[in-house]
Coordinates of C-alpha atoms in Angstrom, one line a residue:
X1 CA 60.9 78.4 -43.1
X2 CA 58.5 80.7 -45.2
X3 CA 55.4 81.9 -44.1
X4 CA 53.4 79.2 -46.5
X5 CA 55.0 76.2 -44.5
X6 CA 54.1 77.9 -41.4
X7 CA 50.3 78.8 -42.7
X8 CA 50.3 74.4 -44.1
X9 CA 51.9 73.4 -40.4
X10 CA 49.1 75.0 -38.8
X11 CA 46.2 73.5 -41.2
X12 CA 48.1 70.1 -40.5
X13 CA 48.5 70.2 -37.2
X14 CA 45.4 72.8 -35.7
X15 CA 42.0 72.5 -34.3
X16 CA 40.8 70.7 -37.0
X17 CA 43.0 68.4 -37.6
X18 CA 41.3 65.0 -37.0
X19 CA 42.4 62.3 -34.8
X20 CA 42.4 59.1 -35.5
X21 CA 41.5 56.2 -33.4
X22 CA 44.9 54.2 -33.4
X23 CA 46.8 57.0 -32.0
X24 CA 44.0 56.7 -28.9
X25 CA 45.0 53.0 -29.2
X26 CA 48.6 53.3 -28.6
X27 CA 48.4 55.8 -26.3
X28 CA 46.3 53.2 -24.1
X29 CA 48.9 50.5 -24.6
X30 CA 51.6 53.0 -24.1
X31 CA 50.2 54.0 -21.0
X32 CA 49.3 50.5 -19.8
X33 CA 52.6 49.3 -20.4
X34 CA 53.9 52.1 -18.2
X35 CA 51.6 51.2 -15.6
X36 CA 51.8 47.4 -15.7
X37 CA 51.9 47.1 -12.1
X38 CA 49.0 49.3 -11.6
X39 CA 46.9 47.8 -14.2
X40 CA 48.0 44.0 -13.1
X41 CA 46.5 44.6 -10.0
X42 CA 43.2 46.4 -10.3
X43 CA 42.4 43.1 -12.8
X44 CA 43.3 40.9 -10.0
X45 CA 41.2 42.7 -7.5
X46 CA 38.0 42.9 -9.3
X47 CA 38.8 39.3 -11.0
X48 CA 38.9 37.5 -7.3
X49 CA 36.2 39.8 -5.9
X50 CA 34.2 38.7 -8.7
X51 CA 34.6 35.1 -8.3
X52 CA 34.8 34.9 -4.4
X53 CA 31.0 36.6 -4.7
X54 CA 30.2 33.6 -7.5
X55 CA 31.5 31.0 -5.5
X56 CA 30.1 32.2 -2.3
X57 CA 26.4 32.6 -3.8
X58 CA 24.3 29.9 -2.5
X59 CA 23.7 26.9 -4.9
X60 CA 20.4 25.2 -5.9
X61 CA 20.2 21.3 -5.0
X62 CA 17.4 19.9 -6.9
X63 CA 16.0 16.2 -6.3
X64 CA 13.3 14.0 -7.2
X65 CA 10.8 11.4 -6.7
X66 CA 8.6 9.5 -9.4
X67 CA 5.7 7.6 -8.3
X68 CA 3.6 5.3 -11.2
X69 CA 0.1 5.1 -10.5
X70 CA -1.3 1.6 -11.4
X71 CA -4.9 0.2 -11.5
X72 CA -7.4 0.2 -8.8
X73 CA -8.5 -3.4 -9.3
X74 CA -6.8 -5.6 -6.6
X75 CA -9.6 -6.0 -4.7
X76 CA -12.1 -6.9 -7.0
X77 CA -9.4 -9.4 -7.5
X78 CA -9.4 -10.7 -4.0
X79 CA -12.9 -10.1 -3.0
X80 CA -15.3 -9.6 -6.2
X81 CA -17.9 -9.3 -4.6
X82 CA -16.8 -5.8 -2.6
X83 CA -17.5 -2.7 -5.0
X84 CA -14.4 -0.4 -4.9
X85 CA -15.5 3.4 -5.5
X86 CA -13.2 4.6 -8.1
X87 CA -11.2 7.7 -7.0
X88 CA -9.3 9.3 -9.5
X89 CA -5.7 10.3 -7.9
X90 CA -4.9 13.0 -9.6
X91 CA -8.3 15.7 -9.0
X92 CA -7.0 18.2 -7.3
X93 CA -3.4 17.1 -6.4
X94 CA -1.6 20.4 -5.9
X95 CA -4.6 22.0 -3.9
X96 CA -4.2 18.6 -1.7
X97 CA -0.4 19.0 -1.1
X98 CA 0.0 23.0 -0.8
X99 CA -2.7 23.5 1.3
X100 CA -2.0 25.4 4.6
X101 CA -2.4 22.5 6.8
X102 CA -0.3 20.2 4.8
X103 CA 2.4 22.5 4.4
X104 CA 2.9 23.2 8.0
X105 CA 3.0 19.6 9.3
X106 CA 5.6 19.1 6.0
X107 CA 7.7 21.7 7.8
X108 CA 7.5 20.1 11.2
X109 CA 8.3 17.2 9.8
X110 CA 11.3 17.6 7.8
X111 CA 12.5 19.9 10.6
X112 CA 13.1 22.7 8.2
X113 CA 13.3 25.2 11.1
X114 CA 16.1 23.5 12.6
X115 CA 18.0 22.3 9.0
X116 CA 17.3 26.2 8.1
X117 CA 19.7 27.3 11.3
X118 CA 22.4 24.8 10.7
X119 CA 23.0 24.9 7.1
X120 CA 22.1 28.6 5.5
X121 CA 24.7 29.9 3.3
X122 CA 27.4 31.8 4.8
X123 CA 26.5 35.0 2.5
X124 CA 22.6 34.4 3.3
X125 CA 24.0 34.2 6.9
X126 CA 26.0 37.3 6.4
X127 CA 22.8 39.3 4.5
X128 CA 20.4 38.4 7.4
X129 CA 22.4 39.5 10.0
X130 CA 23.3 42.7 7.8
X131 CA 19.4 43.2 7.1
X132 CA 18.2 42.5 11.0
X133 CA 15.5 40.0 9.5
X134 CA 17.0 36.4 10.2
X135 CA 14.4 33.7 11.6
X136 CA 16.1 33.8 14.8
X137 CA 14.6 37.4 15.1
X138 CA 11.4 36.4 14.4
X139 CA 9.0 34.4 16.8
X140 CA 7.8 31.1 16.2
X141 CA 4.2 31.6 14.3
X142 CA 6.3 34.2 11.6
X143 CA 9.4 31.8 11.3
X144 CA 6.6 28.6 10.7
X145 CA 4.9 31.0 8.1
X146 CA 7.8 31.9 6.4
X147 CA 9.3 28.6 6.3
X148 CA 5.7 27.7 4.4
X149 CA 6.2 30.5 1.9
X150 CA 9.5 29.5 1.3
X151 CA 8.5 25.6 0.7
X152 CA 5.3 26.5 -1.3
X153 CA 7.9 28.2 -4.0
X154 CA 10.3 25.5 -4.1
X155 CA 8.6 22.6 -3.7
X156 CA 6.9 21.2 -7.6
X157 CA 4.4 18.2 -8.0
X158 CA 4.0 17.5 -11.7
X159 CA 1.6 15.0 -13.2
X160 CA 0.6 13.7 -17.0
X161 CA -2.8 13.1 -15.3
X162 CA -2.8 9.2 -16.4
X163 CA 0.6 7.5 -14.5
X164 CA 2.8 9.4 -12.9
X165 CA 3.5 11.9 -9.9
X166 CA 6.5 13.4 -9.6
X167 CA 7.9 15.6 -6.5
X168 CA 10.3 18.4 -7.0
X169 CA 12.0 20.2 -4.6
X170 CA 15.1 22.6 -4.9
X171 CA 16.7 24.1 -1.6
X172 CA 20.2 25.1 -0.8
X173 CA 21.3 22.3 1.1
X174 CA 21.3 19.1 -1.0
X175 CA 20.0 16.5 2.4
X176 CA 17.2 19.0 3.4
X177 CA 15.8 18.7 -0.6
X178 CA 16.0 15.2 -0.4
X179 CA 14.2 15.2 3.0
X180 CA 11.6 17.4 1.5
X181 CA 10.9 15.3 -1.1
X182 CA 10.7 12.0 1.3
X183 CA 8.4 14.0 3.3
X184 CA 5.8 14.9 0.9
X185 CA 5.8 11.9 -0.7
X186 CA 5.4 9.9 2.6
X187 CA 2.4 12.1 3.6
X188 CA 0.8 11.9 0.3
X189 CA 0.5 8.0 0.6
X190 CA -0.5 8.2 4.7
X191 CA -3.0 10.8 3.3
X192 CA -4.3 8.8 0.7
X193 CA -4.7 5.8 3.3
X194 CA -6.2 7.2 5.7
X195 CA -8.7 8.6 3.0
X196 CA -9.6 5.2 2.3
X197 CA -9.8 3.4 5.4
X198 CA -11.0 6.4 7.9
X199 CA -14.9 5.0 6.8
X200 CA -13.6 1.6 8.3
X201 CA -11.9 2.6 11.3
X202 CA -15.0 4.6 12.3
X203 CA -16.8 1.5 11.5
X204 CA -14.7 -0.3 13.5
X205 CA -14.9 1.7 16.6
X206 CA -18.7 1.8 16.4
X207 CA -18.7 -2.1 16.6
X208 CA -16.1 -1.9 19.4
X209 CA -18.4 -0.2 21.3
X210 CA -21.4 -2.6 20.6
X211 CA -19.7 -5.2 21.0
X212 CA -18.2 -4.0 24.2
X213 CA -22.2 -2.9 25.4
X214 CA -23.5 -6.2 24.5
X215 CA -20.7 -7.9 26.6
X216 CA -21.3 -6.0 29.5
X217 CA -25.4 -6.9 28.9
X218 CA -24.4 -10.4 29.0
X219 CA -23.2 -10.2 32.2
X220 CA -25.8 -8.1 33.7
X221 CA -28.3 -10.5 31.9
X222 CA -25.8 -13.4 33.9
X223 CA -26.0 -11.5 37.3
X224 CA -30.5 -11.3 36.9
X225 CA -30.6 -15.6 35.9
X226 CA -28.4 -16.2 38.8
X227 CA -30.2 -13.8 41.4
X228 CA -33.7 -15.4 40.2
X229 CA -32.7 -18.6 40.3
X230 CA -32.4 -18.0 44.6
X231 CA -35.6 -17.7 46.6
X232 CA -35.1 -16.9 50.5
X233 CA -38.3 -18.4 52.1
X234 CA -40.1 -16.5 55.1
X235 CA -39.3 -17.5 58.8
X236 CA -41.8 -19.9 60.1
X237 CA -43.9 -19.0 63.4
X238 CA -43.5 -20.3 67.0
X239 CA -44.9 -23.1 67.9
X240 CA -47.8 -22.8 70.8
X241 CA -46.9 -23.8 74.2
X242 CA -49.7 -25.2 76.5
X243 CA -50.1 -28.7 78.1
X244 CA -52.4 -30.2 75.8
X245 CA -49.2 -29.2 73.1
X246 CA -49.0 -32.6 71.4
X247 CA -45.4 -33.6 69.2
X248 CA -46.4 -32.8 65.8
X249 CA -44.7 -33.9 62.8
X250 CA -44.0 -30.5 60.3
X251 CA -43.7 -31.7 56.5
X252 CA -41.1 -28.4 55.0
X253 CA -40.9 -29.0 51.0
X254 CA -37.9 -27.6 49.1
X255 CA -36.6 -28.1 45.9
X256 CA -33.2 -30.1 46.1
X257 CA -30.0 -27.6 45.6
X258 CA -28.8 -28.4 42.5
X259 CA -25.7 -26.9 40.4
X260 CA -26.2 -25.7 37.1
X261 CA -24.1 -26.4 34.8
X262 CA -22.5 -22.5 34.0
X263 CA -20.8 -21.2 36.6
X264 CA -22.3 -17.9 37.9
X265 CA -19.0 -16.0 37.8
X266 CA -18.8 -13.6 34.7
X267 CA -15.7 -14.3 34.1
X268 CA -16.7 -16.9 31.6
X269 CA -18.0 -14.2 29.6
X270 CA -14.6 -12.5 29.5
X271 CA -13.0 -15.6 28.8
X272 CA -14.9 -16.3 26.0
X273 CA -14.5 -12.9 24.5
X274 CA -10.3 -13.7 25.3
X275 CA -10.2 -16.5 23.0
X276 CA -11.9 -14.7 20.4
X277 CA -9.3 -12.0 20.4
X278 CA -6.5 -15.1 20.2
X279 CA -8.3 -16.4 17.5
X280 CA -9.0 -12.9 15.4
X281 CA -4.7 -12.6 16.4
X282 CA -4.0 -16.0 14.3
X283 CA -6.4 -15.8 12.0
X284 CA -5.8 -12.4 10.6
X285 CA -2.2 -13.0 9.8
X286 CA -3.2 -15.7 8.1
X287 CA -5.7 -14.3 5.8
X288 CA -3.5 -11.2 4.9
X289 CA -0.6 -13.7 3.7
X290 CA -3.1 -15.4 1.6
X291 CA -4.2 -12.3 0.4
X292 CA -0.6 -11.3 -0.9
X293 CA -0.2 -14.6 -2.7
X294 CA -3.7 -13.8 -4.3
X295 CA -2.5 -10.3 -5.4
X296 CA 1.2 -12.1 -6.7
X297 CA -0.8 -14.1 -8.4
X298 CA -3.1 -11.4 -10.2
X299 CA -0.1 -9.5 -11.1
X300 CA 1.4 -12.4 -12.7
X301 CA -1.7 -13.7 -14.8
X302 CA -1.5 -10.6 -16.5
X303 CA 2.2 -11.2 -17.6
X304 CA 2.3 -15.1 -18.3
X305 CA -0.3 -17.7 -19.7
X306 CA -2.3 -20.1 -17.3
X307 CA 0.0 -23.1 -17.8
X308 CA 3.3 -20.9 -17.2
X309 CA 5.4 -22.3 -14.5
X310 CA 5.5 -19.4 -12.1
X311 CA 1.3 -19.3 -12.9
X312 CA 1.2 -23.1 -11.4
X313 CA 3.7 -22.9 -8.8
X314 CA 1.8 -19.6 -7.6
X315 CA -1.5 -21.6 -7.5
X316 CA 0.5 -24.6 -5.0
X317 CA 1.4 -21.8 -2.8
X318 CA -2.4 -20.3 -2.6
X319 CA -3.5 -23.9 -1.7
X320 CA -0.6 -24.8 0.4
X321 CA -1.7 -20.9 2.1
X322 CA -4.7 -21.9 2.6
X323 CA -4.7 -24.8 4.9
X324 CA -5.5 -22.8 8.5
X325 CA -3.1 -23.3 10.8
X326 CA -3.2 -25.7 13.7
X327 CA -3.5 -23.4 16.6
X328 CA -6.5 -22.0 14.9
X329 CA -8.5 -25.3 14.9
X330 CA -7.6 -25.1 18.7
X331 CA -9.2 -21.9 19.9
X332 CA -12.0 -22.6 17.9
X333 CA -12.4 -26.0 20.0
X334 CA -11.8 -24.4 23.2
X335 CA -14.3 -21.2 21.8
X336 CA -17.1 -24.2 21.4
X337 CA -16.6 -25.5 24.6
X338 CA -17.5 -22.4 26.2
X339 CA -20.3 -21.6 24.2
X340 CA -21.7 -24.7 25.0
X341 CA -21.3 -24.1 28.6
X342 CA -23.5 -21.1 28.1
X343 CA -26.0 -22.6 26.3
X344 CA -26.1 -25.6 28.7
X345 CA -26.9 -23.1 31.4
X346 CA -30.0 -21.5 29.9
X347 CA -31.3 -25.0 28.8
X348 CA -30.3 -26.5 32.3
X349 CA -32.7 -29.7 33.2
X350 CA -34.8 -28.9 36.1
X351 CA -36.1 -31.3 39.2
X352 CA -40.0 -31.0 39.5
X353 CA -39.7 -33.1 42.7
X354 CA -39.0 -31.7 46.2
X355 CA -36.8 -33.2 49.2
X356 CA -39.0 -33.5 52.4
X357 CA -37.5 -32.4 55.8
X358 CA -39.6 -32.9 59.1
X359 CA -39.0 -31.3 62.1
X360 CA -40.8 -32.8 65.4
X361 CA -41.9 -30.8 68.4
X362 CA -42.5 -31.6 71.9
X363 CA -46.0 -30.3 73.2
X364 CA -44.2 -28.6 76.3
X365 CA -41.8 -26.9 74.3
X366 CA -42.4 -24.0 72.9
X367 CA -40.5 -24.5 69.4
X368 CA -37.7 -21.5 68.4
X369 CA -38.3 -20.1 64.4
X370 CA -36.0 -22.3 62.1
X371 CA -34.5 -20.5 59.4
X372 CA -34.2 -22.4 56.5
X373 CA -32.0 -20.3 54.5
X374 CA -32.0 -19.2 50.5
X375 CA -32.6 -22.3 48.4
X376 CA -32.5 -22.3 44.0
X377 CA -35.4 -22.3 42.2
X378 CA -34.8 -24.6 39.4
X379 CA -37.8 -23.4 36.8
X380 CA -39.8 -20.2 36.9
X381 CA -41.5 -17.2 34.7
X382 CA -39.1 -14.8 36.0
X383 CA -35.5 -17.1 35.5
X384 CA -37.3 -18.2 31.8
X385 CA -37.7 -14.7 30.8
X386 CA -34.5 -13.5 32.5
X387 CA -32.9 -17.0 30.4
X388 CA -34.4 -15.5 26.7
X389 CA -32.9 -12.3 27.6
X390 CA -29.5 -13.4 28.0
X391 CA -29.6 -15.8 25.0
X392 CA -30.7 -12.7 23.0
X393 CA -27.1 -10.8 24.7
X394 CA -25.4 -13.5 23.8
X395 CA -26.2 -14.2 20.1
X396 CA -25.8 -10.0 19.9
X397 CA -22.3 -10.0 21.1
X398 CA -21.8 -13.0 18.6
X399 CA -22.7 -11.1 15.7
X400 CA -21.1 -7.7 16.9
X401 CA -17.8 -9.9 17.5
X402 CA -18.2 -11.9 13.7
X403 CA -18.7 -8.1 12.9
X404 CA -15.7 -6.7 14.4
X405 CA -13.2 -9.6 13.1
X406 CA -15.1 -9.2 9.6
X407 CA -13.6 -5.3 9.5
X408 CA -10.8 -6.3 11.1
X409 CA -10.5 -8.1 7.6
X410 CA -11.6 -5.5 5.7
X411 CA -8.8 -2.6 6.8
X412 CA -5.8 -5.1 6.1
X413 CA -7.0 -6.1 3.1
X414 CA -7.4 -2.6 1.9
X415 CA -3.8 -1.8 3.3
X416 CA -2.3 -4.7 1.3
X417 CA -3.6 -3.8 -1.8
X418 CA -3.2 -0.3 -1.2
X419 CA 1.0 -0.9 -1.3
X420 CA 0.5 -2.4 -4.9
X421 CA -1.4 0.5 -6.3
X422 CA 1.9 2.6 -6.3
X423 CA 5.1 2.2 -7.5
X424 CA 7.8 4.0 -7.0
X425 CA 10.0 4.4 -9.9
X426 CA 12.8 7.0 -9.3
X427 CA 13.3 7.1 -5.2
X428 CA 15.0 10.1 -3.5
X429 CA 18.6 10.6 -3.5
X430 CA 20.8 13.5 -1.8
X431 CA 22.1 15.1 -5.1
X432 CA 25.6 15.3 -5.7
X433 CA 26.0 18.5 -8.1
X434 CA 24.1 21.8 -8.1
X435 CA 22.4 22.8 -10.7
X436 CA 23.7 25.2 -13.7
X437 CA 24.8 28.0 -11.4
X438 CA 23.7 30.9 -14.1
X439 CA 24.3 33.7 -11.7
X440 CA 27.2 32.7 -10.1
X441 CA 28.4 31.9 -13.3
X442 CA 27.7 35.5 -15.0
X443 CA 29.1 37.0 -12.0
X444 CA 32.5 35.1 -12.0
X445 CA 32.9 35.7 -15.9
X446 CA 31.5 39.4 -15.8
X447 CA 34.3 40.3 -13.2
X448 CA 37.0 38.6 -15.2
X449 CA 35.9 40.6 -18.6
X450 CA 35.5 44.0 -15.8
X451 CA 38.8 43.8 -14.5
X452 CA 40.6 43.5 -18.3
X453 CA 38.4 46.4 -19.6
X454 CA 39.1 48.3 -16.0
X455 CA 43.2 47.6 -16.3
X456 CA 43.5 48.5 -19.5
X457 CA 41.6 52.0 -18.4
X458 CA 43.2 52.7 -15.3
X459 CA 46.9 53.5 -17.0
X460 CA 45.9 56.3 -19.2
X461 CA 43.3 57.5 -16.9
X462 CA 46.1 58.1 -14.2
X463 CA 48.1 59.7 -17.0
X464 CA 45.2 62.4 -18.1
X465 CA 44.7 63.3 -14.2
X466 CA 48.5 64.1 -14.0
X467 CA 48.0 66.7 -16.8
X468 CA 51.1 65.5 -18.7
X469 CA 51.2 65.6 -22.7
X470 CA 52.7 62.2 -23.8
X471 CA 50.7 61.6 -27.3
X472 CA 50.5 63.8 -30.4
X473 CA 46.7 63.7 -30.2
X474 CA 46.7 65.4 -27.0
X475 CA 48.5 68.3 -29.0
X476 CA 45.6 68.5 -31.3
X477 CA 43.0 68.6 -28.7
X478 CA 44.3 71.4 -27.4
X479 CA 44.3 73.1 -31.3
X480 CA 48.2 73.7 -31.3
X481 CA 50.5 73.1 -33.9
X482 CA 52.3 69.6 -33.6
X483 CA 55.7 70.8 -34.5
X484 CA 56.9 67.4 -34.2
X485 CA 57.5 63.7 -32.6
X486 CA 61.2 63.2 -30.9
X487 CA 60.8 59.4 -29.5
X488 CA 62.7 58.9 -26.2
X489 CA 64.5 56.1 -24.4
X490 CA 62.7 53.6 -23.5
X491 CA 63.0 54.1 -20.1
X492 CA 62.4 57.8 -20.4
X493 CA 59.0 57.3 -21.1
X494 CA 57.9 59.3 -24.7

């Protein structure tokens, strides 16, 4: 070889001779297939660490509930002549449901501290034991207030502000979302209720009380007629003894005892106010069933013409309804009766007349006191104005009690009407399937695309730390002179 080929071996094969990307390529490959053990099992490790971490993320359950808002007009319908303040449902909806208050008692509720303990994710488990900060390290205002936190972030209430309400919630477990969703919906109709009716159940209790006042002034009025109506007359003197004492003939006038015609216990009172309570018991029943029919039959004049069949047959059931039924006529009867017993008492006829009784006594004699004991007075100033008190009682509780059945009314009316003003459209149900797990999902397919990229890697990075020189680009790194490539056996290795 002359000194020329030497001087073109080094320019070929020196320091700056490049290198070229394929022989990088093969020498991966080479080394990989060298190492296939090595390389099969580094992408199987981080491959199933991967997707043991994916499936082991928690998932996210997500349910619903759709609620259709309809018109406020079923009682004008029923009773026109009752103005109906119009509220609109949806001002201020979320402040209403994720307000403190409202929150909490949704977490008592739907027993989130307890579904929280029984059904966390193992790896949530895993974190809060590895953190120290798991609710059963905390006491029981911080676990309620971070229960709260937690439900005010995934719990959703979405409106178009004219129909609909829809509840969201999205938890881990799919029975505690559903539960959440039930929950809020549930106290969003009580709340709305009670919003309604507390005016009439204040109302009512005020009249309770009346009435209950003027009942117990009917009897004390009852206890001052009777006690008037008794006079106790003074004892009479003895008579003078003496000789000349001749038998005298005393003349004692006293109205006759007579028995009025209401009996002076108050228990008449009480039972009066008994049948009343019988009669409010069937009568309001009666009235809220007629109501309903009245409301079917709104709801189906707005789909069908007056002569439709359903219209007409709807109409026979109002009027068939509204026949009262036959206890009813009954207590009313027996409620007359003991009105009139009342009345008959404080318009009792009175004797003017007196009975005589004589009492004779001899002259010797010297005659003992006689005590004539309490006898009535039929008629005076004192029973009259006693009598026009306790008529005045009595027509009070009347209209306290007309009063009291009238609200009575009122509140389950306003309940019946207040189940057609909603409708619920899509109910709760325990999903079936998470939703699109993204992270999970990344993670599973980023450790699968890691572990190829990592086994491909991990042969000729185990060759380089060995220091061996298997590859003519090695050669040229290292600025020597490739003097040339002698393939070996297969299982020699190159």
């Amino acid at each position: 070889m002359t000194d020329d080929d030497l001087d073109l071996d080094e320019q070929d094969g020196g320091e700056g001779s490049p290198i070229h990307p394929l022989e990088i390529a093969a020498f991966v490959l080479s080394a990989t297939r060298r190492r296939w053990w090595l390389a099969a099992l580094v992408f199987l490790s981080v491959a199933a660490l991967g997707i043991t971490a994916g499936v082991l993320l928690p998932k996210k359950y997500e349910t619903l509930s759709r609620v259709l808002v309809g018109e406020g007009a079923f009682m004008v319908h029923v009773n026109p002549e009752r103005k109906v303040p119009r509220v609109d449902e949806f001002r201020g909806l979320q402040e209403r449901i994720f307000r403190q208050e409202n929150l909490r008692e949704i977490v008592r509720e739907a027993e989130l501290e307890r579904l929280w303990t029984e059904r966390r994710p193992t790896l949530l488990r895993f974190k809060d034991w590895l953190l120290r900060n798991g609710l059963d390290r905390q006491d029981e205002r911080t676990r309620i207030r971070t229960l709260m936190a937690t439900l005010g972030q995934r719990l959703v209430v979405e409106t178009d502000h004219s129909t609909t309400i829809t509840f969201k919630a999205m938890w881990s477990d799919p029975e505690t979302a559903a539960r959440i969703v039930e929950v809020t919906r549930d106290r969003f109709f009580q709340e709305r209720l009670d919003g309604e009716l507390d005016v009439l159940r204040e109302a009512l209790k005020i009249q309770e009380e009346q009435a209950k006042a003027a009942a117990r002034d009917v009897d004390r009025f009852l206890k001052r007629v009777e006690k008037a109506s008794w006079y106790e007359p003074p004892t009479p003197e003895p008579t003078p003894s003496g000789a000349d004492a001749k038998p005298r003939v005393v003349e004692v006038v006293s109205p006759v005892r007579t028995e009025v015609k209401l009996e002076p216990d108050p228990l008449l009172v009480g039972k009066l106010e008994k049948v009343r309570q019988r009669i409010r018991e069937t009568k309001e029943p009666w009235q809220r069933r007629l109501t309903e029919l009245k409301l079917q039959l709104t709801d189906l004049s707005a789909t069908y013409a007056e002569k439709h069949p359903l219209i007409i047959h709807q109409k026979a059931r109002i009027e068939e309804a509204s026949v009262p039924p036959p206890e009813l006529d009954a207590l009313k009867a027996e409620e007359s009766e003991l009105l009139a017993k009342i009345e008959a008492f404080s318009k009792a006829p009175t004797d003017e007349g007196g009975a005589k009784r004589t009492v004779r006594v001899n002259a010797p004699e010297v005659a003992a006191p006689t005590k004539t004991g309490p006898v009535r007075i039929e008629q005076s100033a004192a029973i009259s104005a006693e009598q026009a008190k306790l008529i005045t009682a009595i027509n009070k509780y009347n209209e306290l009690s007309e009063r009291v059945a009238s609200t009575h009314l009122e509140i389950a009316t306003a309940e019946t009407a207040f189940k057609h003003r909603y409708l619920v459209t899509v109910d709760v149900e325990v999903p079936v399937a998470p939703l699109k797990p993204k992270l999970p999902l990344f993670i599973g397919l980023g450790s699968v695309v890691f572990g190829f990229l990592l086994s491909l890697a991990i042969g000729p990075l185990v060759e380089l730390l060995r220091g061996r020189l298997l590859a003519p680009w090695q050669v040229k790194t290292l600025g020597l002179p490739l003097l040339g490539d002698v393939p070996m056996e297969r299982s020699g290795g190159r």
